Amino acid sequence: MRVAVVGAGIIGTTTALAVKTAFPRLQVHVIADEFSPDTTGDGSAGFWSPYLLEDTPLDKIDSWAGITHRWLETLWKSGLSSETGVSLVPAYRVTSDPKGYIESSWTKLVYGAHRMTRIELEKLNEEHKSKYTDGWMFVTYTAEPVRLLPWLTEKFLEAGGKLFRRKVHALHELIDEGYDLIINCSGLGARTLVDDNTVTSVRGQVARVTASWTMHAFLMDDDDGNYVIPNIDHTVLGGTHQYNDYDRAPRKEDSKFIYDGCCRISPSLKATKVSKEWVGLRPGRPCVRLEPEVLRSPRGTRFTVIHNYGHGGSGVTLCWGCAMDVVAILRERQTLNSNL
């Protein structure tokens, strides 16, 4: 049985590896026009924390994110940090919303979560010249896609998977070529590939600096908030989340907003110079789509697609949990069991 995974970002690559590992006899092929280091995820800091997930049900977020967090823990404990880019990082996450954090169920999944006290917030507000109303301190993981994606790809190839670089214009093309099942991990490309106009770009611009003294992450959940996230070789400064914006070029006004805001959070960053700026287009959607669908080709052939896209700014956070759900869907398909 031949399976095509469309998309080679963090969602597509983890899904391909999970399926190939669970069903070794399957011929699993990843088909994409861009591979690492040219995917949307490659420029991101890879910080585990649910972000830009719109109306995705909280129980699903917690399930997928929890499974992924435990998977990252396994990689970290296995001594694979340098290969996979997985690091343990203390973090602050704050908001200036007058209502504070209405729902913070994700805090049960991280280590040592502590809701900041009024005194702690007042001290932070004084230091940052801000008006934070709520905040959490916790420890979690970063999993840098620029390292994680090549490692996942290597494991997938070692398991017998194959990669094909090409652009897929319509899913039925793959059925006509002899594939039996398609797993759609096309991210933002789903807007045209499956005519899903609920998928939209959420533009993210970041900068990278060398600041080895940055030992913790700091994230503001405000609409005009910044973040500082340490990675292994650099510190990532962000960022923007501009909806329906498809501009892949760094913009001067965004560069200034990022640098000034992050220096206000951490004045020591004024001693650094920006080594690289990058823009990625996150696949925003009202709700992550993870479900099977039966479609019909122009020739009248019925075929099954498992959709797995629309993860907003949480590709790393949800990737392995969503991959496990795809595996579960395959296991439940009684008509395929004999071939799996």
XYZ file of C-alpha atoms in Angstrom, residues 3 5 207 225 229 233 325 338:
8
model
C 0.770 6.503 1.144
C 2.209 12.705 2.761
C 15.331 38.565 14.270
C 3.535 41.965 22.261
C 13.415 33.013 23.130
C 23.245 29.176 18.842
C -3.993 10.930 15.923
C -5.234 -6.111 5.971
